[in-house]
Short mmCIF file of C-alpha atoms and ligand atoms in Angstrom, two decimals:
data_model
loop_
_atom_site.label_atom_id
_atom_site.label_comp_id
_atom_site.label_asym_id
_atom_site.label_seq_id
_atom_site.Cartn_x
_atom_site.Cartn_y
_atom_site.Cartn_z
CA UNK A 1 -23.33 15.56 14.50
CA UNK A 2 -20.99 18.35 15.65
CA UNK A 3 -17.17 17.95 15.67
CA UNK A 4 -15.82 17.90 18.74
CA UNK A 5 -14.31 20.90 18.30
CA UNK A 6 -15.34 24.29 17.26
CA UNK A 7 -14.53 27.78 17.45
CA UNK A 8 -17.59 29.75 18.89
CA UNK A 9 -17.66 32.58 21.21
CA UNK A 10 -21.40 32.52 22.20
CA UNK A 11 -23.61 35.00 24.65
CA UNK A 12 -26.42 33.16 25.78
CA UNK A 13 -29.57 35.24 26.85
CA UNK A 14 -32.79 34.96 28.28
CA UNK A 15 -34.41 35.51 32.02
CA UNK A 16 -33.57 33.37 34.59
CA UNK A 17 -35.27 29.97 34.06
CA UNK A 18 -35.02 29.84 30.37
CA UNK A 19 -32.69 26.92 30.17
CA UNK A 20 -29.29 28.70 29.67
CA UNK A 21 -27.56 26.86 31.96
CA UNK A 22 -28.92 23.76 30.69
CA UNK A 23 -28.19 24.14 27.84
CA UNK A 24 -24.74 25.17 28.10
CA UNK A 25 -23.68 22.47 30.26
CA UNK A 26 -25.03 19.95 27.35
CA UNK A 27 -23.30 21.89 24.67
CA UNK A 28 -20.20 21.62 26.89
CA UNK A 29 -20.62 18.00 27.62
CA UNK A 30 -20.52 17.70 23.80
CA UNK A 31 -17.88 19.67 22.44
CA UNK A 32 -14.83 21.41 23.69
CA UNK A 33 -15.75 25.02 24.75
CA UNK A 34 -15.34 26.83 28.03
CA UNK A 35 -18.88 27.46 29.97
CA UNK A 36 -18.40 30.24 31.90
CA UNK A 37 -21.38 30.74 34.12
CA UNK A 38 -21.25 34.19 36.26
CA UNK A 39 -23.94 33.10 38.51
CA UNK A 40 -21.91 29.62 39.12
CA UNK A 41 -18.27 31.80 39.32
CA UNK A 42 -20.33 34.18 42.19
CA UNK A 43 -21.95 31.32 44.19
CA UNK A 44 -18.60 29.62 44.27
CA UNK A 45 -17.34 32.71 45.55
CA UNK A 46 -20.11 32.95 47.75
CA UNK A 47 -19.41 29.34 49.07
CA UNK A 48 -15.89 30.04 49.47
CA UNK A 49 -16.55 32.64 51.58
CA UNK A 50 -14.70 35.26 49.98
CA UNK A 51 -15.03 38.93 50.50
CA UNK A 52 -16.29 39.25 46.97
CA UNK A 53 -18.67 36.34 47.30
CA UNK A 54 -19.74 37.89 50.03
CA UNK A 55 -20.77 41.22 48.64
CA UNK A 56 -22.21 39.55 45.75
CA UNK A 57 -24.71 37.10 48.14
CA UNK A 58 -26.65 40.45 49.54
CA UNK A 59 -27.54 41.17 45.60
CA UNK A 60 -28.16 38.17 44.36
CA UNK A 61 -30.38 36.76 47.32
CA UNK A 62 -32.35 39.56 47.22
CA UNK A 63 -32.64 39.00 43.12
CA UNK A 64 -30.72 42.23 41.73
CA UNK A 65 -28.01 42.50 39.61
CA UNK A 66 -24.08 42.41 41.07
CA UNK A 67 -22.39 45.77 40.22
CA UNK A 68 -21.28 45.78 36.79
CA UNK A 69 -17.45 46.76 37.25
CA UNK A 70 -17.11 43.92 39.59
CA UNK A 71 -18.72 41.37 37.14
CA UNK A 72 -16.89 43.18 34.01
CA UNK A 73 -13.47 42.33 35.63
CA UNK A 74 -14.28 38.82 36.90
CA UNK A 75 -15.42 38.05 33.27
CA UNK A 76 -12.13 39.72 31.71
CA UNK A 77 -10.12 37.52 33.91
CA UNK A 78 -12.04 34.58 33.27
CA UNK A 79 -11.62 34.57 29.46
CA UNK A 80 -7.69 34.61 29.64
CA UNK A 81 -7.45 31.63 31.09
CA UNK A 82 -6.20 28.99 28.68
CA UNK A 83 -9.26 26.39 28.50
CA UNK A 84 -11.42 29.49 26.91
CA UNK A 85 -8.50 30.75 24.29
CA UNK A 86 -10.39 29.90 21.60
CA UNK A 87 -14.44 29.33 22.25
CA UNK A 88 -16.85 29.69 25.15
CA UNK A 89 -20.05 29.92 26.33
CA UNK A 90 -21.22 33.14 28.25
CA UNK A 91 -24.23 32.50 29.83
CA UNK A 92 -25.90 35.06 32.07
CA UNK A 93 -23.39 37.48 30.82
CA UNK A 94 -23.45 39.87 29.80
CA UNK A 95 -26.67 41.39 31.58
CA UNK A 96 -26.67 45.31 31.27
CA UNK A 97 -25.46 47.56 28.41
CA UNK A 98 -22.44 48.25 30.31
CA UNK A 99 -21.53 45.20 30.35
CA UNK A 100 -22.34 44.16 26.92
CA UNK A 101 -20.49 47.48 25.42
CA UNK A 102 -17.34 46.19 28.12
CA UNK A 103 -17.34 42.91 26.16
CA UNK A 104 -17.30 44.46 22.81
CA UNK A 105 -14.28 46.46 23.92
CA UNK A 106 -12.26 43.57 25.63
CA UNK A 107 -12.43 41.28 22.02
CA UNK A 108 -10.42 42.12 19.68
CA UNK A 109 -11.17 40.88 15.50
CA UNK A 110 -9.71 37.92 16.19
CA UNK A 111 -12.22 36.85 19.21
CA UNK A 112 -14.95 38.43 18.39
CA UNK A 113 -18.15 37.29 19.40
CA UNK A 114 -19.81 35.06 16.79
CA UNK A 115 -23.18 34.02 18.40
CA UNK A 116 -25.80 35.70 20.47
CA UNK A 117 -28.21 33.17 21.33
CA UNK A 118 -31.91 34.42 22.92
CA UNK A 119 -33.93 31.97 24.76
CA UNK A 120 -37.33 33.12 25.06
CA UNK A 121 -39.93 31.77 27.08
CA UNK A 122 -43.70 33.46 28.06
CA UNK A 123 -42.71 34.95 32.18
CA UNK A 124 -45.73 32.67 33.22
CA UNK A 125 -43.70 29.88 32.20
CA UNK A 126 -40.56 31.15 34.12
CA UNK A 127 -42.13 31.15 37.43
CA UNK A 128 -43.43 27.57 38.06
CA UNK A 129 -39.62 26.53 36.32
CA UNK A 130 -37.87 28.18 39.11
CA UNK A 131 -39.58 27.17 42.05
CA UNK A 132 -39.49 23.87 40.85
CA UNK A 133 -35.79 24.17 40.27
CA UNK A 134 -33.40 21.86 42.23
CA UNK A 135 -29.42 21.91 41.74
CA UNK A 136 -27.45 18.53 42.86
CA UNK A 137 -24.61 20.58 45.62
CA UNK A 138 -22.49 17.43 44.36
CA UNK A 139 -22.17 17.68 40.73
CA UNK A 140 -24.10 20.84 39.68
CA UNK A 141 -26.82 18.64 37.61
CA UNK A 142 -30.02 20.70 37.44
CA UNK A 143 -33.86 19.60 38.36
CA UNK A 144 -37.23 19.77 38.19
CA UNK A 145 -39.09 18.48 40.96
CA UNK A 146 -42.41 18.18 38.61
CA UNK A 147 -40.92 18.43 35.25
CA UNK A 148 -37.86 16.72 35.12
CA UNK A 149 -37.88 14.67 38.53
CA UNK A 150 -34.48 12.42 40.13
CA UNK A 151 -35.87 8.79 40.48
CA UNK A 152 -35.43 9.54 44.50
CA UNK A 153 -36.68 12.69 45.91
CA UNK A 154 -33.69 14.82 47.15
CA UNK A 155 -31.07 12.95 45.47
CA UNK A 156 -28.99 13.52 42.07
CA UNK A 157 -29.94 10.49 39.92
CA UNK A 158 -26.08 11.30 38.61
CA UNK A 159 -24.08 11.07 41.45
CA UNK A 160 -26.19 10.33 44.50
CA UNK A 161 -25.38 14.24 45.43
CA UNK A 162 -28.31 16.30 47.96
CA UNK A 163 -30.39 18.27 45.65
CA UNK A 164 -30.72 21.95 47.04
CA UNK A 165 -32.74 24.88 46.11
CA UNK A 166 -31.19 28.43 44.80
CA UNK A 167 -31.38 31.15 47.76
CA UNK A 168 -32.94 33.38 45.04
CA UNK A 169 -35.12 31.07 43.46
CA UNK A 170 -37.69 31.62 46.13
CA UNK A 171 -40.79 33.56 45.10
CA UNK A 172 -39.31 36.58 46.38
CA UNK A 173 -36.78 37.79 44.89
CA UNK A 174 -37.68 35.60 41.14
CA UNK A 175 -40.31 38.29 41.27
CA UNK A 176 -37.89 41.05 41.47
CA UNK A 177 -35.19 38.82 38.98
CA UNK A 178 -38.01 39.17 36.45
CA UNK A 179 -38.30 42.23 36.91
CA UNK A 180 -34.26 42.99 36.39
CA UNK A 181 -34.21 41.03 33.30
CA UNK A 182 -37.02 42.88 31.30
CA UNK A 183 -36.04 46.34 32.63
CA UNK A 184 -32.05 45.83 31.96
CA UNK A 185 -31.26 42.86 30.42
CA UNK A 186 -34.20 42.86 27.79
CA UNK A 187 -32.54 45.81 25.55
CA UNK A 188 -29.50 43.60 24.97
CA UNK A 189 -32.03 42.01 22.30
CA UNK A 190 -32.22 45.12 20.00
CA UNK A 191 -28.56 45.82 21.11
CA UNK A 192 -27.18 42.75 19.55
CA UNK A 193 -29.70 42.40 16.90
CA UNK A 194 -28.76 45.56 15.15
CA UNK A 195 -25.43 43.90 15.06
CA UNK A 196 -26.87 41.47 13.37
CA UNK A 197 -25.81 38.74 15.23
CA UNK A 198 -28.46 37.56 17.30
CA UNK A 199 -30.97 33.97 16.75
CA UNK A 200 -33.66 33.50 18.72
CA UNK A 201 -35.19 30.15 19.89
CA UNK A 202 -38.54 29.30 21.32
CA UNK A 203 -37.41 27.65 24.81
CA UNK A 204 -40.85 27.24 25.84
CA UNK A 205 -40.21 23.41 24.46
CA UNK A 206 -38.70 20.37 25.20
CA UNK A 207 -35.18 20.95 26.39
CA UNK A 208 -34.07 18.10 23.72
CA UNK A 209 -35.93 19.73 20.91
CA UNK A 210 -34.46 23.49 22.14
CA UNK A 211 -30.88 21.55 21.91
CA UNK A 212 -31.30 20.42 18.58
CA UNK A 213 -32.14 23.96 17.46
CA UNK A 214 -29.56 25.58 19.16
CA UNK A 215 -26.86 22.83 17.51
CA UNK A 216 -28.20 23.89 14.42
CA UNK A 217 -28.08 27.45 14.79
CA UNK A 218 -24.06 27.02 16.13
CA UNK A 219 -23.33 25.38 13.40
P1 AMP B 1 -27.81 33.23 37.35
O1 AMP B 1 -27.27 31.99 37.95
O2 AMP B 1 -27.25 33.51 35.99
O3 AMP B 1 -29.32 33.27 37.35
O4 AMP B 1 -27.33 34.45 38.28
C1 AMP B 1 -27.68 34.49 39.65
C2 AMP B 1 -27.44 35.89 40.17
O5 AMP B 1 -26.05 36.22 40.06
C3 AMP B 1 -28.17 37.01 39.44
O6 AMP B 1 -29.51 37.17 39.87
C4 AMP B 1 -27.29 38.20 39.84
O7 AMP B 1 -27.51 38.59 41.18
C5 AMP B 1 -25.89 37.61 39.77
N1 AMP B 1 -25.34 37.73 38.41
C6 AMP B 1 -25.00 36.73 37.56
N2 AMP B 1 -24.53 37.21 36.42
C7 AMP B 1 -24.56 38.57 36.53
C8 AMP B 1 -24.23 39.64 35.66
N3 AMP B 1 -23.76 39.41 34.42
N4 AMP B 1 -24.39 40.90 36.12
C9 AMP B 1 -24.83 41.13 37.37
N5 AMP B 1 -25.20 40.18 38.21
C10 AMP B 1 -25.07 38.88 37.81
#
């Protein structure tokens, strides 16, 4: 069992679909660590209706990458705040080397970064996960309409929320997403693992068997 405290500072990597999210919510429901999702931070933007959210919608509906400076200072912010002083969770961040060598430069010794986590699953795999993917609008719960199904079509089994698909996880633009993540997100792998701080998992698996793996390798 893991204490309900610890003091990680974890990247989590993969393409889109390989169960980042998911898995950092359940880490988070477990333990007291900051989950800082940048594609949750820009579609709450985006909701809000901010100028910035609204920049970032034409990128990310259209499945590229937000301009790294923009990203780079929302992140900087967003790791001062008090609830991520001493761990977190960085999932879908950093996604470029420019943003990965920006991170390296913003921690100091003391906060350094002591996990890079890479999920990797086959892309034929990624494809049927994200147009299958549902997301309760309520509570932020994620779904599968074949894999991982609510009890009643449509509606969170959690909080009775209306369960609503991604803008950009129609075909079109997961294409080009896939596309992003081998051509400038890939090379993060060889970037942290010549650090020597990067595990990988198999996250073609059971999300419960990927989460018992992943506990293990944060211990
Ligand atoms: P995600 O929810 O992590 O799949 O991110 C959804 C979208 O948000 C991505 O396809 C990008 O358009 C944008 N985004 C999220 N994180 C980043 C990042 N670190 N750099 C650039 N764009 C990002």
């Amino acid at each position: 069992m893991m204490p309900t405290t610890m003091q990680a500072r974890c990247v989590f990597l993969g393409a889109p679909g390989a169960g980042k999210g998911t898995q950092a919510k359940r880490v988070a429901g477990m333990v007291d660590i900051a989950h800082i999702s940048t594609g949750d931070m820009l579609r709450e933007e985006g909701k809000s209706g901010s100028e910035l959210g609204m920049e970032a919608k034409t990128y990310m509906d259209a499945g590229k990458l937000v301009p790294d400076q923009l990203i780079i200072d929302m992140v900087k912010s967003r790791i001062q705040k008090p609830d991520a002083a001493s761990a977190w969770i960085l999932d879908g961040f950093p996604r470029t080397l420019p943003q990965a060598e920006a991170l390296d430069q913003n921690l100091s010794n003391d906060n350094a970064l002591t996990h890079v986590i890479s999920f990797a699953v086959p892309e034929a795999v990624l494809m049927g996960r994200l147009t299958g993917r549902r997301t309760c609008a309520r509570c932020g719960a994620i779904w599968h309409i074949a894999h991982k199904p609510p009890a009643k079509a449509g509606i969170c089994d959690n909080c009775g929320g209306e369960l609503t698909q991604r803008s950009d996880d129609r075909e079109e633009a997961i294409g080009k997403r896939l596309e992003v993540y081998r051509t400038q997100t890939a090379p993060l792998l060889a970037y942290y693992r010549d650090r020597g701080v990067l595990k990988e998992i198999d996250a073609d698996r059971s999300p419960d068997i990927v989460f018992q793996e992943l506990l293990t390798q944060m211990q």
